[in-house]
Short mmCIF file of C-alpha atoms and ligand atoms in Angstrom, two decimals:
data_model
loop_
_atom_site.label_atom_id
_atom_site.label_comp_id
_atom_site.label_asym_id
_atom_site.label_seq_id
_atom_site.Cartn_x
_atom_site.Cartn_y
_atom_site.Cartn_z
CA MET E 4 -6.99 -20.64 8.24
CA SER E 5 -10.34 -19.66 6.55
CA HIS E 6 -11.97 -17.07 8.46
CA LEU E 7 -14.93 -19.61 8.89
CA GLU E 8 -12.66 -21.08 11.55
CA ASP E 9 -12.44 -17.69 13.10
CA ASP E 10 -14.75 -16.84 15.57
CA GLU E 11 -13.82 -13.56 16.59
CA ASN E 12 -14.73 -12.09 13.36
CA PRO E 13 -18.11 -11.55 12.46
CA TYR E 14 -17.25 -10.75 8.56
CA LEU E 15 -14.66 -10.85 6.39
CA LEU E 16 -12.96 -7.54 5.38
CA LEU E 17 -12.91 -7.24 1.42
CA THR E 18 -11.31 -3.85 1.66
CA PRO E 19 -7.77 -2.28 0.78
CA GLY E 20 -7.07 -1.93 4.54
CA PRO E 21 -7.13 -2.17 7.22
CA LEU E 22 -8.07 -5.96 6.12
CA SER E 23 -8.65 -9.38 7.71
CA THR E 24 -5.78 -10.56 9.51
CA SER E 25 -4.83 -14.18 10.56
CA ARG E 26 -5.79 -14.59 14.19
CA SER E 27 -2.08 -15.48 14.96
CA VAL E 28 -1.43 -12.32 13.99
CA ARG E 29 -3.90 -10.49 16.12
CA ARG E 30 -2.79 -13.29 19.20
CA ALA E 31 0.68 -11.77 18.93
CA MET E 32 -0.45 -8.54 20.19
CA LEU E 33 -1.25 -10.14 23.92
CA ARG E 34 1.93 -9.36 25.36
CA ASP E 35 3.40 -5.75 26.40
CA TRP E 36 7.02 -4.46 25.26
CA CYS E 37 9.07 -1.98 26.59
CA THR E 38 10.52 0.25 23.81
CA TRP E 39 13.69 0.62 24.93
CA ASP E 40 14.52 -2.75 25.89
CA ASP E 41 16.81 -4.72 23.47
CA ASP E 42 13.92 -7.50 23.77
CA TYR E 43 12.12 -5.16 21.43
CA ASN E 44 14.65 -2.83 19.60
CA HIS E 45 16.84 -5.63 18.72
CA GLY E 46 14.68 -8.90 18.65
CA ILE E 47 11.78 -7.10 16.68
CA VAL E 48 12.23 -3.98 15.17
CA GLN E 49 15.53 -4.31 13.66
CA VAL E 50 14.30 -7.66 12.31
CA ILE E 51 11.59 -6.00 10.60
CA ARG E 52 13.77 -3.36 9.09
CA ARG E 53 16.04 -6.08 7.64
CA LYS E 54 13.48 -8.16 6.35
CA LEU E 55 11.69 -5.19 4.90
CA VAL E 56 14.94 -4.64 2.97
CA GLU E 57 15.08 -8.12 1.76
CA LEU E 58 11.20 -7.87 0.48
CA ALA E 59 12.28 -4.91 -1.45
CA THR E 60 15.16 -5.82 -3.52
CA SER E 61 17.32 -8.77 -4.23
CA ALA E 62 20.37 -6.80 -5.54
CA ALA E 63 23.52 -8.08 -4.33
CA ASP E 64 25.04 -5.97 -1.14
CA ALA E 65 21.36 -4.73 -0.65
CA GLU E 66 21.88 -5.20 3.21
CA ASN E 67 24.57 -2.63 3.34
CA ARG E 68 23.17 -0.30 0.55
CA TYR E 69 19.70 -0.01 1.53
CA THR E 70 17.81 0.86 4.55
CA SER E 71 14.22 1.17 5.98
CA VAL E 72 12.81 3.48 8.41
CA LEU E 73 9.50 2.75 10.10
CA MET E 74 7.21 5.83 11.09
CA GLN E 75 4.40 6.23 13.56
CA GLY E 76 0.77 6.83 12.04
CA SER E 77 -1.25 5.30 9.09
CA GLY E 78 0.04 5.30 5.27
CA THR E 79 -0.28 8.81 4.67
CA PHE E 80 1.92 9.73 7.58
CA VAL E 81 4.37 8.14 5.93
CA VAL E 82 3.91 9.83 2.31
CA GLU E 83 3.79 13.07 4.14
CA SER E 84 7.14 12.09 5.88
CA VAL E 85 8.88 11.20 3.08
CA ILE E 86 7.50 14.03 0.62
CA GLY E 87 8.30 16.73 3.38
CA SER E 88 11.70 15.23 4.32
CA VAL E 89 13.51 14.42 1.23
CA VAL E 90 12.84 17.44 -1.39
CA PRO E 91 15.45 19.82 -0.85
CA PRO E 92 14.40 23.47 -0.18
CA GLU E 93 15.28 24.43 -3.95
CA GLY E 94 13.79 21.50 -5.02
CA ARG E 95 10.76 20.81 -7.03
CA LEU E 96 8.21 17.76 -6.99
CA PHE E 97 6.47 16.37 -9.97
CA VAL E 98 3.32 14.20 -9.26
CA ILE E 99 1.90 12.05 -11.59
CA ALA E 100 -1.74 11.76 -10.16
CA ASN E 101 -4.47 9.44 -11.80
CA GLY E 102 -6.56 8.87 -8.62
CA ALA E 103 -7.47 10.04 -5.10
CA TYR E 104 -3.92 8.69 -3.90
CA GLY E 105 -2.02 10.54 -6.56
CA GLU E 106 -4.00 13.70 -5.21
CA ARG E 107 -3.52 13.11 -2.04
CA ILE E 108 0.47 13.57 -2.40
CA ALA E 109 -0.20 16.84 -4.57
CA LYS E 110 -2.14 17.97 -1.58
CA ILE E 111 0.89 17.21 1.21
CA ALA E 112 2.99 19.23 -0.72
CA ALA E 113 0.64 22.17 -1.34
CA THR E 114 -0.01 22.29 2.54
CA LEU E 115 3.84 22.02 2.79
CA SER E 116 4.27 25.01 0.84
CA LEU E 117 6.49 22.55 -1.73
CA ASP E 118 7.32 23.53 -5.28
CA CYS E 119 5.23 21.22 -6.89
CA VAL E 120 3.70 20.36 -10.48
CA VAL E 121 1.03 17.83 -11.51
CA ASN E 122 0.70 15.65 -14.37
CA ARG E 123 -2.96 15.08 -13.98
CA GLU E 124 -4.90 12.57 -15.52
CA SER E 125 -8.47 10.64 -15.84
CA GLU E 126 -8.70 8.10 -13.30
CA ILE E 127 -9.31 5.58 -15.98
CA GLN E 128 -6.22 6.04 -17.72
CA SER E 129 -2.65 4.72 -17.33
CA PRO E 130 -0.27 7.87 -17.04
CA ASN E 131 0.85 9.45 -20.61
CA LEU E 132 4.77 8.62 -20.46
CA GLU E 133 5.34 10.53 -23.62
CA SER E 134 4.40 13.45 -21.62
CA ILE E 135 5.91 12.83 -18.39
CA GLU E 136 9.01 12.16 -20.21
CA ALA E 137 8.78 15.76 -22.20
CA ARG E 138 7.85 17.33 -18.50
CA LEU E 139 11.26 15.88 -17.32
CA ALA E 140 13.20 17.13 -20.48
CA ASN E 141 12.10 20.33 -20.41
CA ASP E 142 12.00 21.25 -16.67
CA PRO E 143 15.14 20.74 -15.29
CA LYS E 144 14.18 21.97 -11.70
CA ILE E 145 12.17 19.07 -11.19
CA SER E 146 14.26 17.13 -8.79
CA HIS E 147 11.99 14.50 -7.34
CA VAL E 148 9.03 12.36 -9.09
CA ALA E 149 6.06 10.61 -7.16
CA VAL E 150 3.57 8.35 -8.24
CA VAL E 151 1.19 5.93 -6.80
CA HIS E 152 1.91 2.18 -7.80
CA GLY E 153 -1.47 0.43 -7.10
CA GLU E 154 -4.02 3.50 -7.54
CA THR E 155 -6.38 2.01 -4.95
CA THR E 156 -9.16 4.70 -6.18
CA THR E 157 -9.86 2.43 -9.17
CA GLY E 158 -7.54 -0.83 -8.70
CA MET E 159 -4.95 0.46 -11.63
CA LEU E 160 -1.49 -0.67 -11.47
CA ASN E 161 0.66 2.23 -12.89
CA PRO E 162 3.36 1.42 -14.84
CA ILE E 163 6.62 2.27 -12.43
CA ARG E 164 8.96 0.40 -14.32
CA GLU E 165 8.62 2.79 -17.36
CA ILE E 166 8.49 6.02 -15.13
CA GLY E 167 11.79 4.50 -13.30
CA LEU E 168 13.38 4.20 -16.76
CA ILE E 169 12.45 7.89 -17.60
CA CYS E 170 13.69 8.92 -13.94
CA LYS E 171 17.31 7.32 -14.45
CA LYS E 172 17.77 8.78 -18.33
CA TYR E 173 16.94 11.95 -16.56
CA ASP E 174 18.47 11.73 -13.44
CA ARG E 175 15.45 12.24 -11.21
CA ILE E 176 14.62 11.06 -7.63
CA LEU E 177 11.74 8.90 -8.11
CA ILE E 178 9.42 8.42 -4.82
CA VAL E 179 6.71 5.61 -5.11
CA ASP E 180 3.57 4.84 -2.81
CA ALA E 181 3.19 1.38 -2.83
CA MET E 182 1.10 0.98 -0.19
CA SER E 183 -1.78 -1.16 -1.35
CA THR E 184 0.83 -3.41 -3.58
CA PHE E 185 4.27 -3.93 -1.36
CA GLY E 186 4.10 -7.53 -0.30
CA GLY E 187 1.42 -8.58 -2.66
CA VAL E 188 2.83 -7.57 -6.03
CA PRO E 189 6.45 -8.40 -6.60
CA ILE E 190 8.50 -5.16 -6.79
CA ASP E 191 12.41 -5.05 -7.06
CA VAL E 192 13.23 -1.16 -5.90
CA ASP E 193 16.92 -1.60 -7.50
CA SER E 194 16.29 -2.92 -11.00
CA LEU E 195 13.19 -0.76 -11.09
CA HIS E 196 15.30 2.51 -9.87
CA VAL E 197 12.71 3.42 -7.36
CA ASP E 198 14.65 5.70 -4.94
CA TYR E 199 11.90 5.41 -2.34
CA ILE E 200 9.29 3.24 -1.69
CA ILE E 201 6.31 3.37 0.99
CA SER E 202 4.11 1.01 2.55
CA SER E 203 2.17 0.66 5.51
CA ALA E 204 1.73 -2.26 8.01
CA ASN E 205 -2.32 -2.96 7.33
CA LYS E 206 -2.04 -3.78 3.70
CA CYS E 207 -0.32 -6.83 1.65
CA ILE E 208 1.98 -7.90 4.54
CA GLN E 209 -1.43 -8.20 6.53
CA GLY E 210 -0.59 -6.45 9.76
CA VAL E 211 -2.62 -4.31 11.68
CA PRO E 212 -2.86 -0.78 11.33
CA GLY E 213 -0.18 1.76 13.40
CA PHE E 214 2.70 2.66 11.10
CA GLY E 215 4.21 2.60 7.89
CA PHE E 216 7.68 2.63 6.37
CA ALA E 217 9.73 3.64 3.63
CA ILE E 218 12.81 1.99 2.08
CA THR E 219 15.79 3.44 0.42
CA THR E 220 19.30 3.67 0.19
CA ARG E 221 21.68 4.84 2.81
CA ASP E 222 23.20 7.20 0.43
CA ARG E 223 20.05 8.70 -0.52
CA LEU E 224 19.14 9.43 3.01
CA LEU E 225 22.46 10.96 4.03
CA GLU E 226 21.89 13.73 1.52
CA THR E 227 18.84 14.68 3.17
CA LYS E 228 19.80 15.69 6.32
CA GLY E 229 18.09 18.91 7.61
CA TYR E 230 15.32 19.12 4.68
CA ALA E 231 12.34 17.64 6.83
CA ARG E 232 9.44 20.40 7.34
CA SER E 233 8.09 18.67 10.28
CA TYR E 234 9.68 17.74 13.68
CA SER E 235 7.67 14.52 14.09
CA LEU E 236 7.51 13.26 10.71
CA ASP E 237 11.41 13.89 10.02
CA LEU E 238 12.27 10.63 8.18
CA TYR E 239 16.18 11.32 8.50
CA ASP E 240 15.79 11.92 12.32
CA GLN E 241 13.81 9.00 12.67
CA TRP E 242 16.07 6.71 10.60
CA SER E 243 19.27 7.87 12.41
CA THR E 244 17.78 7.45 15.83
CA MET E 245 16.88 4.33 14.75
CA GLU E 246 20.26 3.39 13.32
CA GLN E 247 22.08 4.53 16.42
CA GLY E 248 19.38 3.28 18.92
CA GLN E 249 19.56 -0.23 16.76
CA GLY E 250 15.92 -0.02 16.61
CA LYS E 251 14.94 2.66 18.94
CA TRP E 252 11.86 4.76 17.66
CA ARG E 253 12.25 8.51 18.02
CA PHE E 254 8.81 8.71 20.15
CA THR E 255 6.54 6.07 21.39
CA SER E 256 6.37 3.46 19.21
CA PRO E 257 3.05 1.46 18.61
CA THR E 258 4.74 -1.55 20.26
CA HIS E 259 1.65 -4.20 19.60
CA THR E 260 1.37 -3.32 16.26
CA VAL E 261 5.07 -3.81 15.70
CA ARG E 262 4.88 -7.16 17.41
CA ALA E 263 1.87 -8.06 14.84
CA PHE E 264 3.58 -6.89 12.04
CA ALA E 265 6.79 -9.16 13.04
CA GLN E 266 4.26 -12.18 13.11
CA ALA E 267 2.81 -11.41 9.95
CA LEU E 268 6.01 -11.17 8.15
CA VAL E 269 6.76 -14.48 9.35
CA GLU E 270 3.59 -15.93 7.88
CA LEU E 271 4.34 -14.18 4.99
CA GLU E 272 7.53 -16.30 4.55
CA GLU E 273 5.71 -19.41 5.57
CA GLU E 274 3.24 -18.65 2.69
CA GLY E 275 6.20 -18.82 0.36
CA GLY E 276 7.02 -14.84 0.08
CA ILE E 277 5.66 -12.44 -2.15
CA VAL E 278 5.58 -14.64 -5.23
CA ALA E 279 3.14 -17.10 -3.43
CA ARG E 280 1.12 -14.29 -2.16
CA ASN E 281 0.83 -12.60 -5.28
CA ALA E 282 -0.41 -16.03 -6.83
CA ARG E 283 -3.01 -16.28 -4.09
CA TYR E 284 -4.17 -12.13 -4.64
CA VAL E 285 -4.14 -13.11 -8.45
CA GLU E 286 -6.42 -16.37 -7.96
CA ASN E 287 -8.74 -14.59 -5.60
CA HIS E 288 -8.92 -11.96 -8.27
CA ARG E 289 -9.51 -13.69 -11.31
CA ARG E 290 -12.54 -15.65 -9.54
CA LEU E 291 -14.13 -12.31 -8.43
CA ILE E 292 -13.92 -11.20 -12.08
CA ARG E 293 -15.31 -14.34 -13.83
CA GLY E 294 -18.14 -14.57 -11.25
CA MET E 295 -18.95 -11.49 -11.36
CA GLU E 296 -19.08 -11.00 -15.06
CA MET E 297 -21.54 -14.28 -14.80
CA LEU E 298 -23.76 -12.45 -12.44
CA GLY E 299 -23.82 -9.57 -14.69
CA PHE E 300 -21.28 -7.04 -13.19
CA ARG E 301 -19.11 -4.96 -15.37
CA CYS E 302 -15.06 -3.91 -14.50
CA LEU E 303 -14.45 -0.28 -14.70
CA LEU E 304 -10.88 -0.84 -15.81
CA PRO E 305 -9.94 -3.05 -18.90
CA ALA E 306 -7.85 -6.13 -17.62
CA ASP E 307 -4.18 -4.78 -18.89
CA LEU E 308 -4.54 -1.97 -16.42
CA GLN E 309 -6.13 -3.92 -13.68
CA SER E 310 -4.33 -5.35 -10.19
CA PRO E 311 -5.08 -8.16 -8.21
CA ILE E 312 -5.46 -5.90 -5.09
CA ILE E 313 -8.84 -4.33 -5.39
CA THR E 314 -11.65 -3.90 -8.38
CA ALA E 315 -13.98 -1.61 -9.18
CA PHE E 316 -17.23 -2.40 -10.67
CA HIS E 317 -19.94 -0.58 -12.16
CA PHE E 318 -23.63 -0.30 -10.42
CA PRO E 319 -25.53 -2.57 -12.03
CA ASP E 320 -27.88 -1.03 -14.75
CA SER E 321 -31.09 -2.15 -12.80
CA PRO E 322 -32.84 1.05 -11.40
CA ASP E 323 -33.69 -1.11 -8.00
CA PHE E 324 -29.87 -1.11 -7.10
CA ALA E 325 -29.11 0.42 -4.13
CA PHE E 326 -25.46 0.15 -2.73
CA LYS E 327 -26.43 0.87 0.56
CA SER E 328 -28.78 -2.23 0.93
CA PHE E 329 -26.43 -4.19 -1.22
CA TYR E 330 -23.41 -3.96 1.14
CA GLN E 331 -26.10 -3.89 4.04
CA GLN E 332 -26.73 -7.44 2.84
CA LEU E 333 -23.53 -8.67 2.09
CA LYS E 334 -22.44 -7.66 5.88
CA GLU E 335 -25.21 -9.85 7.34
CA ARG E 336 -23.89 -12.92 5.34
CA GLY E 337 -20.05 -11.92 6.36
CA PHE E 338 -18.64 -9.95 3.68
CA VAL E 339 -17.99 -6.22 4.04
CA ILE E 340 -17.19 -4.53 0.82
CA TYR E 341 -16.04 -0.74 -0.28
CA PRO E 342 -17.63 2.25 -1.64
CA GLY E 343 -16.61 3.81 -4.75
CA LYS E 344 -14.27 6.45 -4.84
CA VAL E 345 -14.51 7.30 -8.70
CA THR E 346 -15.24 10.82 -9.62
CA ASN E 347 -17.55 10.35 -12.09
CA VAL E 348 -18.90 6.73 -12.31
CA ASP E 349 -20.91 5.07 -9.81
CA THR E 350 -18.89 2.22 -8.85
CA PHE E 351 -18.20 -0.29 -5.46
CA ARG E 352 -15.07 -1.92 -5.09
CA ILE E 353 -14.29 -5.47 -3.59
CA GLY E 354 -10.65 -5.73 -2.33
CA THR E 355 -8.92 -9.47 -2.57
CA ILE E 356 -5.96 -9.11 -0.24
CA GLY E 357 -5.63 -9.83 3.29
CA GLU E 358 -6.42 -13.43 5.03
CA VAL E 359 -8.89 -14.06 2.22
CA TYR E 360 -8.79 -16.90 0.12
CA PRO E 361 -10.20 -18.32 -3.20
CA ASP E 362 -13.05 -20.38 -1.36
CA ASP E 363 -13.79 -17.20 0.71
CA VAL E 364 -14.52 -15.13 -2.96
CA ASP E 365 -16.51 -18.49 -3.99
CA ARG E 366 -18.89 -17.79 -1.11
CA LEU E 367 -18.99 -14.07 -1.87
CA LEU E 368 -20.26 -14.56 -5.21
CA THR E 369 -23.14 -17.05 -4.02
CA ALA E 370 -23.82 -14.24 -1.31
CA ILE E 371 -24.11 -11.82 -4.14
CA GLN E 372 -26.08 -13.93 -6.39
CA GLU E 373 -28.54 -14.21 -3.34
CA VAL E 374 -28.70 -10.68 -2.60
CA ARG E 375 -29.39 -9.60 -6.44
CA GLN E 376 -32.20 -12.39 -6.99
CA ALA E 377 -33.75 -11.13 -3.76
CA ALA E 378 -33.95 -7.74 -5.20
CA VAL E 379 -35.52 -8.78 -8.23
C1 PLP F 29 -4.25 2.90 1.74
C2 PLP F 29 -3.51 3.70 1.00
C3 PLP F 29 -2.61 4.86 1.46
C4 PLP F 29 -2.95 5.28 2.92
O1 PLP F 29 -4.10 5.71 3.33
P1 PLP F 29 -4.28 5.48 5.02
O2 PLP F 29 -5.60 5.92 5.22
O3 PLP F 29 -3.23 6.86 5.51
O4 PLP F 29 -3.36 4.46 5.71
C5 PLP F 29 -1.74 5.79 0.42
N1 PLP F 29 -1.91 5.21 -0.73
C6 PLP F 29 -2.48 4.32 -1.33
C7 PLP F 29 -2.50 3.73 -2.58
C8 PLP F 29 -3.35 3.53 -0.43
O5 PLP F 29 -3.99 2.23 -0.84
#
């Protein structure tokens, strides 16, 4: 359903989450659920946990080797849960950062007083694989490596395949923040050597905010018992409660959000799975870039680094451009875009994920043209 038929929403969210959801996903929240009843735990939570594993890898025997943990809170809570729960007391974390979300992982590690080293790079550059490899080769104390897949700051797709190969070669554990890509970009954690992958309900799976999840192997998780530096964000404890209680969360679970997520997973299947969803996002993105360039806008990133998830554009050169008024006028026409987050350049961002279709992008481009013409 296009949002044109959706009279509950005055505008479309062209943001990287929360994003526009289908009416049927929102409608799924109208019923109340009991957190310790089988209808909920067995019927919804366990089904979600199994489906997440299926989405993460098609490896043989994945359903026995792999497992997933759901965790209350926004995406950052799950990142903090994983970082704080899986690095042993004597371990060292190596963070590859080229944007605000990579920096956030480093901040989490610092707050938790983890031993952490950071490979810091320009926000508009892909991480330097030679220096990453040299670091791992020369620092045997590094036990874990963390990197963001889709760096939402810029829209950059980081080379997790290459980083996974390096981690495998030096036998280090790889943690990937795939918050903004999981469900929208095909990723097979088993063949990519990703040990922990993290995402949340309100991004490419197109659910509503309230919880996130990590997918890993049972063997990995079993090694981490007792490592957690936080009580409520203890990943191992949450997992063992979910395993033993067959879908039981340790503390109050966001039942309505979880039910909406179950519906969002059904709709992902109906669309044709991650491959089909990715094709829609790629088409949204392709039309956006082509149209914006025709209107005189320039992308921040070169095409080969760019994801189909969100795109950063330079402010136009014209002195009359004011982001606030541009934003406001687009909102009045039914589109909410996103401010920039790059440190040294004036940019704004447009997301192409969520319940957003190519003809929505065409209508957006028409609205942008109108707003720009009115400005001159
Ligand atoms: C959205 C996002 C997060 C989590 O942000 P929350 O506001 O905590 O949900 C983390 N990493 C990336 C790359 C993201 O896009």
